GROMACS .gro file of C-alpha atoms in nm:
model
  263
    1MET     CA    1  15.282  17.557   5.042
    2ARG     CA    2  15.306  17.578   4.665
    3CYS     CA    3  15.051  17.299   4.636
    4GLN     CA    4  14.817  17.477   4.875
    5HIS     CA    5  14.853  17.803   4.679
    6PHE     CA    6  14.781  17.623   4.352
    7LEU     CA    7  14.467  17.468   4.496
    8SER     CA    8  14.354  17.809   4.617
    9VAL     CA    9  14.394  17.952   4.266
   10LEU     CA   10  14.200  17.663   4.114
   11LEU     CA   11  13.918  17.715   4.360
   12CYS     CA   12  13.904  18.085   4.268
   13ILE     CA   13  13.879  18.026   3.893
   14PRO     CA   14  13.510  17.918   3.888
   15VAL     CA   15  13.424  18.223   4.097
   16LEU     CA   16  13.611  18.455   3.858
   17VAL     CA   17  13.445  18.291   3.557
   18CYS     CA   18  13.102  18.330   3.714
   19LEU     CA   19  13.171  18.693   3.793
   20SER     CA   20  13.293  18.758   3.439
   21VAL     CA   21  12.980  18.616   3.277
   22LEU     CA   22  12.740  18.761   3.531
   23PRO     CA   23  12.692  19.092   3.344
   24LEU     CA   24  12.604  18.898   3.028
   25GLY     CA   25  12.359  18.681   3.217
   26CYS     CA   26  12.201  18.982   3.382
   27ALA     CA   27  12.169  19.158   3.046
   28ALA     CA   28  11.994  18.857   2.900
   29LEU     CA   29  11.758  18.833   3.196
   30GLU     CA   30  11.690  19.206   3.176
   31ALA     CA   31  11.608  19.180   2.804
   32ARG     CA   32  11.370  18.891   2.867
   33ALA     CA   33  11.211  19.084   3.158
   34GLU     CA   34  11.103  19.371   2.933
   35VAL     CA   35  10.726  19.399   2.907
   36PHE     CA   36  10.575  19.406   2.559
   37SER     CA   37  10.272  19.617   2.470
   38VAL     CA   38  10.046  19.410   2.246
   39HIS     CA   39   9.792  19.627   2.065
   40THR     CA   40   9.468  19.514   1.906
   41GLU     CA   41   9.111  19.628   1.836
   42GLU     CA   42   8.752  19.512   1.878
   43PHE     CA   43   8.736  19.272   1.585
   44PRO     CA   44   8.541  18.957   1.678
   45PRO     CA   45   8.588  18.665   1.657
   46PHE     CA   46   8.961  18.731   1.618
   47ASN     CA   47   9.004  18.978   1.906
   48TYR     CA   48   8.751  19.152   2.128
   49THR     CA   49   8.673  19.240   2.489
   50GLU     CA   50   8.439  19.022   2.693
   51ASN     CA   51   8.381  19.061   3.068
   52GLY     CA   52   8.681  19.293   3.090
   53ARG     CA   53   8.921  19.052   2.915
   54ILE     CA   54   9.054  19.057   2.560
   55VAL     CA   55   8.963  18.723   2.404
   56GLY     CA   56   8.918  18.568   2.059
   57ALA     CA   57   9.089  18.325   1.824
   58SER     CA   58   9.390  18.544   1.746
   59THR     CA   59   9.424  18.644   2.111
   60GLU     CA   60   9.451  18.280   2.220
   61ILE     CA   61   9.726  18.220   1.965
   62VAL     CA   62   9.918  18.536   2.056
   63GLU     CA   63   9.904  18.452   2.427
   64ALA     CA   64  10.025  18.098   2.360
   65ILE     CA   65  10.332  18.209   2.166
   66MET     CA   66  10.416  18.490   2.410
   67ARG     CA   67  10.413  18.236   2.694
   68SER     CA   68  10.624  17.985   2.502
   69SER     CA   69  10.872  18.260   2.409
   70GLY     CA   70  10.908  18.362   2.773
   71TYR     CA   71  10.812  18.727   2.726
   72GLU     CA   72  10.603  18.932   2.965
   73TYR     CA   73  10.327  19.131   2.796
   74HIS     CA   74  10.002  19.317   2.839
   75LEU     CA   75   9.716  19.341   2.591
   76GLU     CA   76   9.556  19.673   2.495
   77SER     CA   77   9.245  19.728   2.283
   78HIS     CA   78   9.205  20.056   2.093
   79PRO     CA   79   9.024  20.186   1.786
   80TRP     CA   80   9.219  20.053   1.488
   81ALA     CA   81   9.387  20.377   1.378
   82ARG     CA   82   9.522  20.436   1.728
   83ALA     CA   83   9.634  20.075   1.776
   84TYR     CA   84   9.819  20.098   1.445
   85GLU     CA   85  10.007  20.416   1.538
   86LEU     CA   86  10.095  20.296   1.888
   87ALA     CA   87  10.238  19.971   1.755
   88LYS     CA   88  10.417  20.140   1.467
   89SER     CA   89  10.595  20.405   1.673
   90GLY     CA   90  10.659  20.232   2.005
   91LYS     CA   91  10.942  20.015   2.136
   92ASN     CA   92  10.869  19.649   2.217
   93THR     CA   93  10.526  19.679   2.061
   94LEU     CA   94  10.320  19.419   1.877
   95ILE     CA   95   9.993  19.439   1.685
   96TYR     CA   96   9.732  19.186   1.574
   97SER     CA   97   9.516  19.088   1.381
   98ILE     CA   98   9.664  19.291   1.097
   99GLY     CA   99   9.636  19.243   0.722
  100ARG     CA  100   9.964  19.265   0.531
  101THR     CA  101   9.962  19.507   0.238
  102PRO     CA  102  10.232  19.681   0.031
  103LYS     CA  103  10.141  20.013   0.194
  104ARG     CA  104  10.198  19.869   0.542
  105GLU     CA  105  10.504  19.660   0.460
  106GLU     CA  106  10.768  19.906   0.584
  107ASP     CA  107  10.575  20.008   0.896
  108PHE     CA  108  10.631  19.680   1.079
  109LYS     CA  109  10.841  19.368   1.114
  110TRP     CA  110  10.612  19.083   1.014
  111ILE     CA  111  10.614  18.783   1.246
  112GLY     CA  112  10.366  18.552   1.078
  113ILE     CA  113  10.008  18.452   1.002
  114LEU     CA  114   9.785  18.388   1.302
  115VAL     CA  115   9.456  18.296   1.136
  116PRO     CA  116   9.317  18.256   0.782
  117SER     CA  117   9.084  18.521   0.645
  118VAL     CA  118   8.848  18.575   0.353
  119HIS     CA  119   8.743  18.933   0.275
  120SER     CA  120   8.418  19.002   0.092
  121VAL     CA  121   8.164  19.274   0.022
  122PHE     CA  122   7.813  19.218   0.157
  123ALA     CA  123   7.472  19.364   0.079
  124LEU     CA  124   7.127  19.302   0.224
  125LYS     CA  125   6.976  18.989   0.075
  126GLU     CA  126   6.664  19.182  -0.023
  127ARG     CA  127   6.868  19.422  -0.239
  128SER     CA  128   6.836  19.229  -0.564
  129ASP     CA  129   6.904  19.554  -0.750
  130ILE     CA  130   7.271  19.540  -0.646
  131VAL     CA  131   7.471  19.359  -0.913
  132ILE     CA  132   7.851  19.342  -0.886
  133ASN     CA  133   8.055  19.185  -1.165
  134SER     CA  134   8.386  19.364  -1.105
  135LEU     CA  135   8.564  19.572  -0.845
  136ASN     CA  136   8.477  19.890  -1.033
  137ASP     CA  137   8.106  19.812  -1.001
  138LEU     CA  138   8.135  19.878  -0.627
  139SER     CA  139   8.178  20.248  -0.702
  140HIS     CA  140   7.814  20.272  -0.812
  141TYR     CA  141   7.698  20.218  -0.454
  142THR     CA  142   7.748  20.366  -0.108
  143ILE     CA  143   8.023  20.176   0.075
  144GLY     CA  144   8.062  20.177   0.453
  145THR     CA  145   8.420  20.136   0.575
  146THR     CA  146   8.622  20.152   0.895
  147ILE     CA  147   8.890  20.421   0.899
  148ASN     CA  148   9.229  20.289   0.785
  149ASP     CA  149   9.136  19.921   0.797
  150VAL     CA  150   9.275  19.685   0.535
  151ARG     CA  151   8.961  19.684   0.319
  152GLU     CA  152   8.936  20.062   0.307
  153SER     CA  153   9.309  20.089   0.232
  154TYR     CA  154   9.272  19.836  -0.047
  155LEU     CA  155   8.982  20.022  -0.210
  156VAL     CA  156   9.174  20.350  -0.197
  157SER     CA  157   9.482  20.181  -0.348
  158ARG     CA  158   9.263  20.063  -0.635
  159GLY     CA  159   9.146  20.413  -0.720
  160PHE     CA  160   8.841  20.467  -0.499
  161ASP     CA  161   8.812  20.824  -0.371
  162VAL     CA  162   8.829  20.810   0.008
  163ARG     CA  163   8.583  21.102   0.019
  164SER     CA  164   8.321  20.883  -0.146
  165LEU     CA  165   8.337  20.625   0.133
  166GLN     CA  166   8.113  20.637   0.438
  167ARG     CA  167   8.392  20.614   0.696
  168ILE     CA  168   8.356  20.563   1.069
  169GLY     CA  169   8.603  20.486   1.347
  170GLY     CA  170   8.597  20.386   1.710
  171GLU     CA  171   8.568  20.057   1.894
  172SER     CA  172   8.213  19.988   1.771
  173ALA     CA  173   8.279  20.080   1.407
  174TYR     CA  174   8.220  19.732   1.267
  175ILE     CA  175   7.883  19.677   1.429
  176MET     CA  176   7.780  20.036   1.351
  177ASN     CA  177   7.839  19.971   0.982
  178TYR     CA  178   7.616  19.665   0.999
  179LEU     CA  179   7.340  19.872   1.160
  180LYS     CA  180   7.384  20.135   0.887
  181LEU     CA  181   7.348  19.859   0.628
  182MET     CA  182   7.026  19.741   0.791
  183LYS     CA  183   6.886  20.095   0.795
  184GLY     CA  184   6.972  20.155   0.429
  185ARG     CA  185   7.229  20.425   0.503
  186ILE     CA  186   7.494  20.227   0.314
  187ASP     CA  187   7.456  19.977   0.031
  188LEU     CA  188   7.772  19.772   0.072
  189TRP     CA  189   7.966  19.644   0.372
  190PRO     CA  190   8.323  19.514   0.313
  191MET     CA  191   8.417  19.270   0.590
  192PRO     CA  192   8.596  18.942   0.659
  193ASP     CA  193   8.343  18.660   0.625
  194ALA     CA  194   8.405  18.537   0.982
  195VAL     CA  195   8.359  18.884   1.134
  196MET     CA  196   8.044  18.946   0.931
  197SER     CA  197   7.892  18.621   1.054
  198TYR     CA  198   7.985  18.690   1.417
  199ILE     CA  199   7.846  19.046   1.419
  200VAL     CA  200   7.521  18.954   1.246
  201ARG     CA  201   7.459  18.667   1.489
  202LYS     CA  202   7.545  18.887   1.788
  203THR     CA  203   7.266  19.126   1.690
  204GLY     CA  204   7.020  18.835   1.680
  205ASP     CA  205   7.001  18.803   1.302
  206ASP     CA  206   7.074  18.506   1.077
  207PRO     CA  207   7.350  18.575   0.820
  208GLU     CA  208   7.196  18.323   0.579
  209THR     CA  209   6.869  18.514   0.557
  210VAL     CA  210   6.978  18.877   0.607
  211VAL     CA  211   7.290  18.937   0.395
  212ARG     CA  212   7.453  18.800   0.082
  213LYS     CA  213   7.804  18.810  -0.053
  214VAL     CA  214   7.817  19.019  -0.371
  215TYR     CA  215   8.193  19.024  -0.430
  216GLU     CA  216   8.508  18.865  -0.287
  217LEU     CA  217   8.814  19.084  -0.237
  218SER     CA  218   9.044  18.805  -0.348
  219GLU     CA  219   9.361  19.015  -0.358
  220ILE     CA  220   9.354  19.071   0.018
  221SER     CA  221   9.211  18.729   0.103
  222ARG     CA  222   9.545  18.560   0.037
  223GLY     CA  223   9.734  18.453   0.345
  224GLY     CA  224   9.552  18.571   0.655
  225TYR     CA  225   9.580  18.799   0.955
  226TYR     CA  226   9.926  18.859   1.098
  227LEU     CA  227  10.108  18.933   1.419
  228ALA     CA  228  10.355  19.216   1.354
  229ALA     CA  229  10.611  19.410   1.557
  230GLY     CA  230  10.703  19.777   1.562
  231ARG     CA  231  11.019  19.866   1.368
  232ALA     CA  232  11.206  19.941   1.691
  233THR     CA  233  11.163  19.582   1.809
  234SER     CA  234  11.489  19.385   1.801
  235GLU     CA  235  11.552  19.116   1.543
  236ASP     CA  236  11.620  18.864   1.821
  237VAL     CA  237  11.267  18.913   1.950
  238VAL     CA  238  11.116  18.884   1.602
  239VAL     CA  239  11.307  18.563   1.527
  240ARG     CA  240  11.208  18.408   1.861
  241LEU     CA  241  10.840  18.492   1.807
  242GLN     CA  242  10.850  18.366   1.449
  243ALA     CA  243  10.990  18.033   1.567
  244SER     CA  244  10.730  18.004   1.845
  245LEU     CA  245  10.447  18.078   1.603
  246GLU     CA  246  10.572  17.829   1.343
  247VAL     CA  247  10.592  17.555   1.605
  248PHE     CA  248  10.251  17.637   1.754
  249ARG     CA  249  10.081  17.630   1.413
  250LEU     CA  250  10.183  17.263   1.384
  251THR     CA  251  10.017  17.163   1.711
  252GLN     CA  252   9.676  17.016   1.786
  253ASP     CA  253   9.612  17.312   2.016
  254TYR     CA  254   9.633  17.550   1.720
  255GLN     CA  255   9.394  17.342   1.511
  256GLU     CA  256   9.153  17.320   1.803
  257ILE     CA  257   9.143  17.702   1.824
  258ILE     CA  258   9.077  17.733   1.450
  259ASN     CA  259   8.799  17.473   1.464
  260ARG     CA  260   8.638  17.608   1.780
  261TRP     CA  261   8.611  17.958   1.635
  262GLY     CA  262   8.482  17.833   1.301
  263LEU     CA  263   8.776  17.958   1.098
   0.00000   0.00000   0.00000
């Protein structure tokens, strides 16, 4: 009888152990089941909407690392200022493609660089009267910017009066600034080189014959565009995404994305 009782106790132990760890397992599964809101803007070729889907070089990378990390997510495209605030204030929120600046540093937890970027100031090729030898020379001309984007923020941080800038917002802000440049309503157009080229070609023009680079914003061209998380996002999530991104950047798939999008 004693032997039978002992065997019964032994058989119960695995069940008790399983029951004791079940809450922990459920908590882990529940945490992984949370859905992340991933915010972005219309910023081709990095991220933009085509045929009802958000696509682009950065989008492909973000989706790859979200899948490899095991997190559920949904992508949302908004005008930049709104995307920024939603990602900054929400829980389980991410944002891309975002430039990293001192002013933005404390607003987010920075996961890592998605894509390289070069930021420049462009003018119409026919405007031979525009001569830029220093950052301060930009102030002699009318500059078209997108509200709260990294180039506008940089200019303001370097002493440019925001009231002197021709600012526009909304999902079509970048292409609208190019059209304003073409119509002579602005003299200068600060943009990433890759975005400039994409927008100009999309309108049917040739970047080589229509615009010219007059100045490179070298201080914000270092590094690239980031994926970042809202401050309320847990450190465990940030660390997992950082690891996934670091691994993915070493793969042939990552290099294929960079090459295919001409970055």
